Short mmCIF file of C-alpha atoms in Angstrom, two decimals:
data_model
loop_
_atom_site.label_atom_id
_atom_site.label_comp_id
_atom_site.label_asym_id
_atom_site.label_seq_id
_atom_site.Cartn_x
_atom_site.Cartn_y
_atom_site.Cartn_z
CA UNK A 1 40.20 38.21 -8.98
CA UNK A 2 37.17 36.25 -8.88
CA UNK A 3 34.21 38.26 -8.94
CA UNK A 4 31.16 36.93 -6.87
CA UNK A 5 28.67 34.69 -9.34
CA UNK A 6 25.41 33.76 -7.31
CA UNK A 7 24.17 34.76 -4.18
CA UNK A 8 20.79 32.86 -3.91
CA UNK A 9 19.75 30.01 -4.79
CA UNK A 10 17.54 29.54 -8.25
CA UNK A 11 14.67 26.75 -8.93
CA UNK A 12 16.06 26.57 -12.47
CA UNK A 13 18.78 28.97 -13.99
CA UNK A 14 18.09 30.61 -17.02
CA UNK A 15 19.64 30.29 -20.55
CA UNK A 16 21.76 33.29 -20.41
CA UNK A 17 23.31 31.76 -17.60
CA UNK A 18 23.94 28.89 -19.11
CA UNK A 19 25.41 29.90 -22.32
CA UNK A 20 27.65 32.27 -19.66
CA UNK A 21 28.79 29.01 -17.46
CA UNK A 22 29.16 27.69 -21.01
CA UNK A 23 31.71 30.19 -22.50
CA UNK A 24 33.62 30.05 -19.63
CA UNK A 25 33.91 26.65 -18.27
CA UNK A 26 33.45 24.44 -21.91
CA UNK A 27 36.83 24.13 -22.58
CA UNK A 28 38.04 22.60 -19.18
CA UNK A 29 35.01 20.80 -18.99
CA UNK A 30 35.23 19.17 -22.27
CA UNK A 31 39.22 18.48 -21.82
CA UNK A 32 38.27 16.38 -18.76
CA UNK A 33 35.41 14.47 -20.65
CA UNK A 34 37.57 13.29 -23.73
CA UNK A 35 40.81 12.88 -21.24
CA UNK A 36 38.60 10.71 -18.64
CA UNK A 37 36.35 8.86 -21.57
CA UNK A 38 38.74 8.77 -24.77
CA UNK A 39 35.88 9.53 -26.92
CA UNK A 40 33.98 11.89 -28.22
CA UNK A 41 30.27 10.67 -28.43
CA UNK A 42 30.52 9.65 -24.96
CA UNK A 43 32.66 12.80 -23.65
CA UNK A 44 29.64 15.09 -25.63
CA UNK A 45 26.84 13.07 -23.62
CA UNK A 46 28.33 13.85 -20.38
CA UNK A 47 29.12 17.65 -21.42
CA UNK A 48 25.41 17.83 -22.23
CA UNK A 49 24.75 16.35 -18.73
CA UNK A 50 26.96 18.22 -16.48
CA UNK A 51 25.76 21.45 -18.20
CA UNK A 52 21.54 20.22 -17.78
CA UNK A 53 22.91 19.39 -14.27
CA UNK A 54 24.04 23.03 -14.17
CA UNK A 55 20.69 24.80 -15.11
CA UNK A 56 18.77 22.26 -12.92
CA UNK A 57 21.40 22.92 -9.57
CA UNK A 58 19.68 25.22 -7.15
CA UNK A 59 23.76 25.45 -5.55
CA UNK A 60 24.58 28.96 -4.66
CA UNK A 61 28.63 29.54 -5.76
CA UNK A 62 30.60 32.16 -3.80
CA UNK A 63 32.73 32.94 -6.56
CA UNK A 64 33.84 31.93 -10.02
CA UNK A 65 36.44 29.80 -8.43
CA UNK A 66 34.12 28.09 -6.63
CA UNK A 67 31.88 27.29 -9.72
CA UNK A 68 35.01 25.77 -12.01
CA UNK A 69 35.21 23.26 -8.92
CA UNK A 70 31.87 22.28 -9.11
CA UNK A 71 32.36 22.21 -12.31
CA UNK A 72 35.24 19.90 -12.27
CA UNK A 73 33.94 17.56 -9.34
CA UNK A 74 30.38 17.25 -11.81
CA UNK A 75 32.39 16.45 -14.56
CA UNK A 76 34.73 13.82 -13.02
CA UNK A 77 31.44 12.20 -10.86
CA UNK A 78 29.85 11.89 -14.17
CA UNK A 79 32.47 10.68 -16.17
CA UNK A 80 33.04 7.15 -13.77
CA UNK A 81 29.08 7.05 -13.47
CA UNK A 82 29.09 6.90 -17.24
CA UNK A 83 32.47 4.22 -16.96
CA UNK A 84 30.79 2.00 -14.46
CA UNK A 85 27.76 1.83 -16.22
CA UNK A 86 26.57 -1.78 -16.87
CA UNK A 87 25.63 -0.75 -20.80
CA UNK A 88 29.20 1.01 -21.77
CA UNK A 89 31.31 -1.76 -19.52
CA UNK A 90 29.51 -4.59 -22.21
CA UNK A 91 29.47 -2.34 -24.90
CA UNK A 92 32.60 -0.36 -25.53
CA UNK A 93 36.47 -1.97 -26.37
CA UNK A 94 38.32 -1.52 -23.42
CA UNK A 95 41.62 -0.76 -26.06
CA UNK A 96 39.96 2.25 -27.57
CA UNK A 97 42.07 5.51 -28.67
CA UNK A 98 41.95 8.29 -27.66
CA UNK A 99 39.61 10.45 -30.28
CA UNK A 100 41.43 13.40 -30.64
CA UNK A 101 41.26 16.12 -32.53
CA UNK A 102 42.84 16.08 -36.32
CA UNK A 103 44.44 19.29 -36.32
CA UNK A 104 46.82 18.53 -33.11
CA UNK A 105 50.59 18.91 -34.36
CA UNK A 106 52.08 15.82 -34.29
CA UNK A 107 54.71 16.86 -31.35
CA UNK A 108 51.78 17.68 -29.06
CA UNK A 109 49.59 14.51 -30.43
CA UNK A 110 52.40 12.54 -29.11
CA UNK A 111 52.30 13.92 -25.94
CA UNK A 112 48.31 13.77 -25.72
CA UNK A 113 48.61 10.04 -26.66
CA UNK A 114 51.14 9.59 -23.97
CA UNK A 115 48.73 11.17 -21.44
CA UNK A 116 45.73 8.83 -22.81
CA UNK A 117 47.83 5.93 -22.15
CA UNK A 118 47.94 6.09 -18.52
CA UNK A 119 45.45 5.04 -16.42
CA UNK A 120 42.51 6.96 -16.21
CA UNK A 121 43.02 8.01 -12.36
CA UNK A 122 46.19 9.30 -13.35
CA UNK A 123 44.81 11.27 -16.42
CA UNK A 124 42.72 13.59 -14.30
CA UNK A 125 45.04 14.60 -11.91
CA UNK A 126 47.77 14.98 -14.26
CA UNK A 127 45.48 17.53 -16.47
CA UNK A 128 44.28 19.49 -13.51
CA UNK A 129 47.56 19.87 -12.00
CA UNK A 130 49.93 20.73 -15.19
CA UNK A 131 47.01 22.43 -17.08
CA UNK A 132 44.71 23.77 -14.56
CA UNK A 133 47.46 24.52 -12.15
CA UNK A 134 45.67 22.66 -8.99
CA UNK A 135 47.79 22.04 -6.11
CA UNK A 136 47.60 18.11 -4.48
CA UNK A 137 45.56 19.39 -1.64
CA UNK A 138 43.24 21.37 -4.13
CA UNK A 139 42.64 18.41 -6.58
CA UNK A 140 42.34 16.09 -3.62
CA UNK A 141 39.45 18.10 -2.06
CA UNK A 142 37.65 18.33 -5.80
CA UNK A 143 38.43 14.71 -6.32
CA UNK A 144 37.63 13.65 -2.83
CA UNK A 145 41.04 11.68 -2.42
CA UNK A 146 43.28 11.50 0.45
CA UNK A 147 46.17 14.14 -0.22
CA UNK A 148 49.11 11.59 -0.26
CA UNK A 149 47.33 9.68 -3.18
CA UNK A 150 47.24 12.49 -5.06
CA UNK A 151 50.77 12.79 -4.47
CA UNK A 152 51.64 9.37 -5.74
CA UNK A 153 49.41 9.67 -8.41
CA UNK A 154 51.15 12.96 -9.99
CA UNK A 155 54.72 11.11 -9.33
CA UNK A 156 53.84 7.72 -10.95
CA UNK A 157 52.28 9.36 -13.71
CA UNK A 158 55.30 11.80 -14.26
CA UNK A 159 57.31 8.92 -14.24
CA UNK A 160 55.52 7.13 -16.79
CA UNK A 161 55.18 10.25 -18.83
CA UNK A 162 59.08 10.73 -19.01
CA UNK A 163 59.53 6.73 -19.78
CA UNK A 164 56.86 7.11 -22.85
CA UNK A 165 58.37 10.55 -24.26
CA UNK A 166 61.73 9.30 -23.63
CA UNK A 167 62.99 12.02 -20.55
CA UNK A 168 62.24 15.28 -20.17
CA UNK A 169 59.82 14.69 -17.00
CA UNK A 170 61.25 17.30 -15.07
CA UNK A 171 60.43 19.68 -17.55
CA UNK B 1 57.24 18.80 -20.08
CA UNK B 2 54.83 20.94 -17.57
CA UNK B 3 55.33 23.48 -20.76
CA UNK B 4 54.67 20.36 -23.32
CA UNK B 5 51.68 18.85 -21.64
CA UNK B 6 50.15 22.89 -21.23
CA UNK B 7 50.61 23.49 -24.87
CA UNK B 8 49.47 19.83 -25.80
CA UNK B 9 46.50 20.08 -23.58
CA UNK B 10 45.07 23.82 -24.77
CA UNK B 11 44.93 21.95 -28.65
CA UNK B 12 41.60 20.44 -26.99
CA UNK B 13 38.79 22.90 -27.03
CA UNK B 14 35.00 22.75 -27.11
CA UNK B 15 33.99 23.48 -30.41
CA UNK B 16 31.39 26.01 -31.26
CA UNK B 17 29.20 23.12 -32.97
CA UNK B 18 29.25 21.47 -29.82
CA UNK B 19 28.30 24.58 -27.75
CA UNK B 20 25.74 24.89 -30.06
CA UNK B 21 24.30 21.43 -29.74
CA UNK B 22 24.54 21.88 -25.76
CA UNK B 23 22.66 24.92 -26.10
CA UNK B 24 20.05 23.23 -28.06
CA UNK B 25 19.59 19.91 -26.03
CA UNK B 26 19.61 22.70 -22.76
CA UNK B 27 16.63 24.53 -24.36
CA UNK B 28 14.79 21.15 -25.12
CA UNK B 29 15.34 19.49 -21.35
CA UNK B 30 14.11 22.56 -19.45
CA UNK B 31 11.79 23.73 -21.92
CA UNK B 32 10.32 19.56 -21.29
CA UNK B 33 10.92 20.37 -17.61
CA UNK B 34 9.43 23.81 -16.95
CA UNK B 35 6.34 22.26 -19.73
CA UNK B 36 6.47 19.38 -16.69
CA UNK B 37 6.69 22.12 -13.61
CA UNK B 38 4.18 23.96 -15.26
CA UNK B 39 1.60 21.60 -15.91
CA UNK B 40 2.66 19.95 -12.14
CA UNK B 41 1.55 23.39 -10.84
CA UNK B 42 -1.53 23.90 -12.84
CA UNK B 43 -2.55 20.18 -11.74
CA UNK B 44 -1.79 21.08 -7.75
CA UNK B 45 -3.72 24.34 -8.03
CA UNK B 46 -6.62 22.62 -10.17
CA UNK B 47 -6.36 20.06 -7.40
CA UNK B 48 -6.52 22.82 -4.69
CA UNK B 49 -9.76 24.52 -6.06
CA UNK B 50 -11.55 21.18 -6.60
CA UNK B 51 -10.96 20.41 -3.19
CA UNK B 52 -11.91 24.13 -1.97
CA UNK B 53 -15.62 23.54 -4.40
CA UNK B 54 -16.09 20.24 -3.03
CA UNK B 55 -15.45 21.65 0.55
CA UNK B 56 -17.33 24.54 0.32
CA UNK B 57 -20.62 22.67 -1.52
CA UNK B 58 -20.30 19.96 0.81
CA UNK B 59 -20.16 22.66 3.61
CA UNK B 60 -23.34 24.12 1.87
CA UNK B 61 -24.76 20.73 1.40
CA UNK B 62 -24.44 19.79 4.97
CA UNK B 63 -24.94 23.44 6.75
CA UNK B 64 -28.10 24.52 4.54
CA UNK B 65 -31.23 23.71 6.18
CA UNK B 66 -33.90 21.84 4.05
CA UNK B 67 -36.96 21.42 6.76
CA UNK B 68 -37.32 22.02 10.26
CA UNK B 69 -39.21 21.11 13.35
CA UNK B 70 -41.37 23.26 15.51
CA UNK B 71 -41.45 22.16 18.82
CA UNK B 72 -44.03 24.07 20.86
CA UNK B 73 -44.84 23.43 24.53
CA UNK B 74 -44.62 26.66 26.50
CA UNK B 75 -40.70 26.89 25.40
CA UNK B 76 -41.23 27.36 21.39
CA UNK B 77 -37.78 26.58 19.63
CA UNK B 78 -37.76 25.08 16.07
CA UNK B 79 -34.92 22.49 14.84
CA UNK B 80 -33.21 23.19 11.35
CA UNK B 81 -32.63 20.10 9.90
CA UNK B 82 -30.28 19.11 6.58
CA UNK B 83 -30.74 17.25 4.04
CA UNK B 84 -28.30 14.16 5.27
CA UNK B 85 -31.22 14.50 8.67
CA UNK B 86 -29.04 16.14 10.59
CA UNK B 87 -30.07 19.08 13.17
CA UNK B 88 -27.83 22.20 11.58
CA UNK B 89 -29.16 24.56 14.05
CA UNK B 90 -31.65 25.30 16.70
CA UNK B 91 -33.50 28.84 17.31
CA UNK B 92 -35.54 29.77 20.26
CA UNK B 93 -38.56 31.78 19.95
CA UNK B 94 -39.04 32.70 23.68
CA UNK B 95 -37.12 32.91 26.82
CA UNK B 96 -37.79 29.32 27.63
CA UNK B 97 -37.08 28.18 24.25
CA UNK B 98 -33.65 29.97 24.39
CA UNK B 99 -32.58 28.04 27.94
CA UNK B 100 -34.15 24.91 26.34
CA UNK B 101 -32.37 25.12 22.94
CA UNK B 102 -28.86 26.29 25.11
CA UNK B 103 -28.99 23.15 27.57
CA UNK B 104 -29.46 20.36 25.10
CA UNK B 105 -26.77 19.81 22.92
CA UNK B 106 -29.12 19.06 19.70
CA UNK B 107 -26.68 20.26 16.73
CA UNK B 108 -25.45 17.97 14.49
CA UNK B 109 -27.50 14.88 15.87
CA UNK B 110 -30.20 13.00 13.89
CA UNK B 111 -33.27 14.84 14.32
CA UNK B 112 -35.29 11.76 15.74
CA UNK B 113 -32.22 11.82 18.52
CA UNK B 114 -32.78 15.56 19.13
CA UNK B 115 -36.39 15.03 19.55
CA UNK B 116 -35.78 11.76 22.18
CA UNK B 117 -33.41 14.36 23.85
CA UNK B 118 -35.80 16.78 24.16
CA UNK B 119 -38.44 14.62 24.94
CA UNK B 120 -36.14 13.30 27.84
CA UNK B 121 -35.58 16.94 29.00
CA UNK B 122 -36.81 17.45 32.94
CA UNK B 123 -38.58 20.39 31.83
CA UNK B 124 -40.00 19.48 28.94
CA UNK B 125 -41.67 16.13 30.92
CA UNK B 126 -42.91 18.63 33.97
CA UNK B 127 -44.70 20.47 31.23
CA UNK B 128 -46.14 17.28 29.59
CA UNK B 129 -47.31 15.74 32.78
CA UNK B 130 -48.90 19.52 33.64
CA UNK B 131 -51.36 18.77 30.73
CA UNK B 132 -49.84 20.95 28.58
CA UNK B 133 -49.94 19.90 24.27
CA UNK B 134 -46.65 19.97 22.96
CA UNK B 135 -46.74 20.38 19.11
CA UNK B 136 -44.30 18.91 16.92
CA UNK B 137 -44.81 20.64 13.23
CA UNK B 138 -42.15 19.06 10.68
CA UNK B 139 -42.11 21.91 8.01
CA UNK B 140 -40.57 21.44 4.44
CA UNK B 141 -41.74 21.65 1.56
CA UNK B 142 -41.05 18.26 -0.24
CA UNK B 143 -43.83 16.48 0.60
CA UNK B 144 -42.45 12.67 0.30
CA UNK B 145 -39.78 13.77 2.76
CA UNK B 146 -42.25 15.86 4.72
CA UNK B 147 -44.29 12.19 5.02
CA UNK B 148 -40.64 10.65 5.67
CA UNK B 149 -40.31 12.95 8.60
CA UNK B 150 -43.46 12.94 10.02
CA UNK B 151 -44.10 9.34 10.59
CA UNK B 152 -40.01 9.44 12.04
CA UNK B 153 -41.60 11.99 14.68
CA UNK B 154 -44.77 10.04 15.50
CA UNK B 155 -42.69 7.35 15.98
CA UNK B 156 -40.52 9.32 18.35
CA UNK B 157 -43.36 10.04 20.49
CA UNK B 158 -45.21 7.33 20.15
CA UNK B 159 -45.00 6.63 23.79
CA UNK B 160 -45.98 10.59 24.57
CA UNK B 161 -49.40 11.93 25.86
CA UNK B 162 -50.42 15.18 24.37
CA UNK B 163 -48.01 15.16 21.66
CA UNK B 164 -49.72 16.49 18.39
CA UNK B 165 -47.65 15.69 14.85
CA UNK B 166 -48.61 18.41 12.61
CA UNK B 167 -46.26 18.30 9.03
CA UNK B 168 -46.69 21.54 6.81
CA UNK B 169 -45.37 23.64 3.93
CA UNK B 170 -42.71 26.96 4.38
CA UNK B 171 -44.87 29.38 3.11
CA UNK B 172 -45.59 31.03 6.11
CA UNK B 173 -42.10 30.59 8.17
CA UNK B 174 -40.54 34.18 6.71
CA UNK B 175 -44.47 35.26 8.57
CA UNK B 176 -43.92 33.71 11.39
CA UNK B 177 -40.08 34.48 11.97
CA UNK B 178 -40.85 37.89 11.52
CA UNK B 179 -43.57 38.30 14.61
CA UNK B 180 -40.84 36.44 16.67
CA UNK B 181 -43.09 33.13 16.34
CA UNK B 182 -42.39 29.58 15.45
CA UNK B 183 -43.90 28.16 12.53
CA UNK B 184 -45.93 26.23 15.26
CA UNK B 185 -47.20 28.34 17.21
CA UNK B 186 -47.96 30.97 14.36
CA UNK B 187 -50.12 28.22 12.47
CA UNK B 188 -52.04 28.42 15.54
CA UNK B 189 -51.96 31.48 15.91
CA UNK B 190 -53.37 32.03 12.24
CA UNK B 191 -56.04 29.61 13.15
CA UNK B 192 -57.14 31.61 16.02
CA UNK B 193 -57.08 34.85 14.47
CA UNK B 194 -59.91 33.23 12.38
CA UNK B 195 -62.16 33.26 15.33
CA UNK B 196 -60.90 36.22 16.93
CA UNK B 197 -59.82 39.08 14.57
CA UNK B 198 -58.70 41.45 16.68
CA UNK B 199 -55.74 38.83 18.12
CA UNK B 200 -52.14 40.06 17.82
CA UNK B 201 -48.92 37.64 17.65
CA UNK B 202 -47.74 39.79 20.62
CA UNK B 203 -50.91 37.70 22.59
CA UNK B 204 -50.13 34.44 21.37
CA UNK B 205 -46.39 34.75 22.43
CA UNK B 206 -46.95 34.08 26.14
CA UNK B 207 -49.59 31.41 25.79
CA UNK B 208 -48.68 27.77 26.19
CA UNK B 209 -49.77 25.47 22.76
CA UNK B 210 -52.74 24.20 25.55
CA UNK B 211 -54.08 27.73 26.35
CA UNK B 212 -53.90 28.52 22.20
CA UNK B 213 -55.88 25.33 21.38
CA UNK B 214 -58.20 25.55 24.93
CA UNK B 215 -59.14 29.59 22.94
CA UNK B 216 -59.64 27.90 19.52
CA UNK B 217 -61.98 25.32 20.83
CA UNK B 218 -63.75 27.84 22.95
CA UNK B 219 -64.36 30.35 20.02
CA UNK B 220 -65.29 27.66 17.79
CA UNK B 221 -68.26 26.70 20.32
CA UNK B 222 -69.28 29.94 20.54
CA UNK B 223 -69.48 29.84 17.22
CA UNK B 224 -70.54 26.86 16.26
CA UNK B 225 -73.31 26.48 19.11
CA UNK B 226 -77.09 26.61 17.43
CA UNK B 227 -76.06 24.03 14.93
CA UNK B 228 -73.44 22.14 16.70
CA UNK B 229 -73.32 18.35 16.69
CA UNK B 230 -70.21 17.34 17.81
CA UNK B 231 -68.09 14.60 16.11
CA UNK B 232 -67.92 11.12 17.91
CA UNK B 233 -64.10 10.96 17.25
CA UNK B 234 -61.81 12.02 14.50
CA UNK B 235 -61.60 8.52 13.46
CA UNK B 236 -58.88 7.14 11.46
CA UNK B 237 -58.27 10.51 9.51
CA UNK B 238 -59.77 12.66 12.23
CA UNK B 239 -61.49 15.15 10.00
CA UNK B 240 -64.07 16.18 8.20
CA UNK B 241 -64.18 15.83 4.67
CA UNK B 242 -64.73 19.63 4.23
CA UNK B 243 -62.23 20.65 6.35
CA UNK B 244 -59.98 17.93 4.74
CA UNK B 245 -60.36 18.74 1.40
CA UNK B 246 -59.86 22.50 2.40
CA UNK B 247 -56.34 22.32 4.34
CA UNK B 248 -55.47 18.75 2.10
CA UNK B 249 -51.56 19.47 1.58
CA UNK B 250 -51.11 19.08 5.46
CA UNK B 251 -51.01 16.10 8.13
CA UNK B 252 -51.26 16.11 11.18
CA UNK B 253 -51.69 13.75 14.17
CA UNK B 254 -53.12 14.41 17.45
CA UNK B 255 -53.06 12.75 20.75
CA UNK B 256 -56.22 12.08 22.17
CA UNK B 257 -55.24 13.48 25.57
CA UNK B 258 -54.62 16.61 24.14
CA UNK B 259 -57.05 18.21 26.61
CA UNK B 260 -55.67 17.17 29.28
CA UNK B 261 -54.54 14.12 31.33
CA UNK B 262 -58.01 12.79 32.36
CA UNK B 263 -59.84 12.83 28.80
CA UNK B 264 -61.95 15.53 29.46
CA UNK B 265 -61.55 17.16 26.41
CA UNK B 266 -62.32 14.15 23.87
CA UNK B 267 -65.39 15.93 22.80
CA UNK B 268 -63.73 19.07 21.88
CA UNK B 269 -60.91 17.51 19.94
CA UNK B 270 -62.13 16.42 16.44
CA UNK B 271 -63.03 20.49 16.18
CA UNK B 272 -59.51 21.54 17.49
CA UNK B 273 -58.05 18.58 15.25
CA UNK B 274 -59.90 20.10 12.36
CA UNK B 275 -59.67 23.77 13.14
CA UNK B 276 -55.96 22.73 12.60
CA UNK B 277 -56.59 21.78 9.60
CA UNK B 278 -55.07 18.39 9.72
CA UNK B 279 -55.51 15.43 7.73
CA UNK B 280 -53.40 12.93 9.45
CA UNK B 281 -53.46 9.86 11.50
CA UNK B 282 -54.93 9.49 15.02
CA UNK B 283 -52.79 8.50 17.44
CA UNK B 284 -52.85 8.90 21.13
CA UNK B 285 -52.36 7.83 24.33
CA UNK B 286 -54.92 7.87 27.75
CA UNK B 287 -53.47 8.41 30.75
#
């Protein structure tokens, strides 16, 4: 159960607070930052940010449930600010891989690579719904997209998915 | 495949180096920030106290009195005036001078416009066209601005009969405050007491400036009488050299009507003029 995190806003939160938020929420954070950017230098400067824009947020969270969300929505908002960015559109080889860890087995660095092949609308919603375990409605509210879309995103991924890894989808 | 893309997904995990980087670049960024906040707030609260000094000595600066006028008919009230010229405040030293100093509004007007005011008053005129002296004594103790100020008042009542323009040091005002006089009327007051020991402020209170001078000129004759030869006219400094070089840090000027409407009292006048120990300019004007 989720026990209650803040109750009033904070002008700045402190560092124990952030190396909590940190301990906790690094790991999904940094998934969705390598899975939404396909590399690492990039992925670490928007970590950085989304945990600066964590100590500076004055947001109160009801409970830890709450906080992952923001956590997720921050990380997503910032990702696509960092894509649409005039300097990384000019600057970065729109054919990059994926740079993924070296010690992945080769079974599951097949299906990573799979995942990092689809488009990167589809990789988000595919990693919060078969890793985080969000619902369509639930990532639809975080990602602010309609319900359906979500939907059709999840299926056309899937589908792609089981055509890359040769069946299995329904897994 | 949900099972394959968990297990697949959980091989990507923030590394401790990373955390530890994060941690790092947090400390930098806020420590910059709060540095930022902090100096931001020291800046706004120096900002607030310069503005509360600057209020509060320009509040001083304008509300402190630096000179005054003593304006002495039968109503005695005396104007505090700033440095900027500016009447700060007004105090009455009798009944009359009270209603006087309560129906004009004098504060915070150029002293030349608080004397035309004052001038203007009904009261003030009934008293002037009575016969009765009004004395105008600009006390400070700067003397350029004490000359400044006096030849501002002459030229306010340059047009006035009886008016006498006296300018003087402070030294005496703490005196004359005390004995619920004006600095006017307790010059005169001093100058009478010369003649007649025995006087008491508590006589002079309820005498007009006329009645004060009319007992100054009278003990002065009776004084004065074997060896008496009175003065043709006060002349263009309108005293004596000996009485000039006795009372020299003060002005004064004197309308030659001081005695009264019809001119009687020309004869009299170089004595009052130089029992008052002036050394200033004659002006006047005959009715």
């Amino acid at each position: 159960m989720a026990a209650a995190i803040t109750t009033a806003a904070k002008p700045m939160r402190g560092e124990q607070e952030a190396n909590r938020a940190m301990e906790q929420y690094a790991d999904t954070v940094w998934r969705l930052c390598l899975i939404h950017l396909k590399n690492r230098a990039d992925a670490e400067d928007v970590f950085q940010t989304v945990f600066l824009k964590y100590v500076l947020s004055t947001a109160a969270f009801e409970n830890e449930e709450h906080e992952k969300a923001w956590f997720i929505r921050v990380t997503v908002n910032a990702c696509r600010d960092l894509l649409r960015s005039f300097f990384r559109s000019h600057t970065v080889p729109l054919d990059q891989l994926a740079d993924l860890p070296a010690d992945v087995p080769e079974d599951h660095r097949e299906v990573l690579d799979a995942v990092m092949a689809l488009p990167a609308k589809y990789r988000d919603v595919v990693y919060l719904h078969y890793y985080e375990g969000y619902t369509a409605p639930e990532i639809g509210w975080m990602l602010k997209k309609n319900v359906n879309s979500v939907y059709t995103l999840l299926n056309r991924a899937k589908k792609q998915l089981a055509e890359m890894l040769g069946g299995g989808a329904d897994g | 495949m949900d099972e394959r893309l968990r297990q697949s997904f959980d091989h990507i995990r923030a590394g401790e180096n990373l955390k530890s980087r994060t941690s790092a670049y947090l400390i930098r960024q806020t420590g910059h920030l709060r540095r930022i906040r902090s100096v931001r707030r020291w800046a706004a609260a120096a900002a607030c106290a310069l503005a509360l000094t600057l209020g509060a000595f320009g509040g001083w600066l304008f509300f402190t009195p630096v000179s005054a006028i003593s304006v002495d008919i039968n109503p005695s009230l005396e104007l505090n005036i700033n440095r900027f010229d500016r009447v700060v405040s007004v105090d009455g030293f009798n009944e009359a001078g009270n209603q006087l100093a309560q129906s004009l509004d004098l504060r915070f007007v150029n002293y030349t416009e608080a004397l035309k005011r004052l001038l203007a008053d009904a009261e003030v005129q009934a008293y002037l066209d009575q016969g009765e002296g009004l004395s105008l004594l600009v006390v400070c103790d700067d003397q350029e601005r004490s000359g400044q100020m006096l030849a501002q008042v002459e030229g306010c009542t340059s047009v006035q009969r009886n008016v006498h323009c006296h300018a003087g040091g402070s030294e005496n005002s703490a005196e004359a405050h005390a004995v619920g006089l004006s600095c006017g009327k307790y010059r005169a007051y001093l100058q009478l007491k010369e003649l007649e020991p025995s006087l008491t402020p508590e006589e002079v209170e309820g005498l007009t400036m006329r009645e004060i001078r009319q007992r100054i000129r009278d003990a002065s004759a009776q004084e004065d009488a074997p060896a008496e030869t009175p003065k043709p006219s006060c002349g263009a400094e309108g005293v004596s050299s000996e009485e000039a070089s006795s009372k020299a840090p003060e002005a004064s000027c004197e309308s030659k009507a001081e005695a009264g409407p019809h001119g009687s009292g020309s004869g009299q006048h170089g004595q009052g003029h130089g029992q008052h120990g002036g050394g200033g300019k004659h002006r006047g004007n005959h009715g």
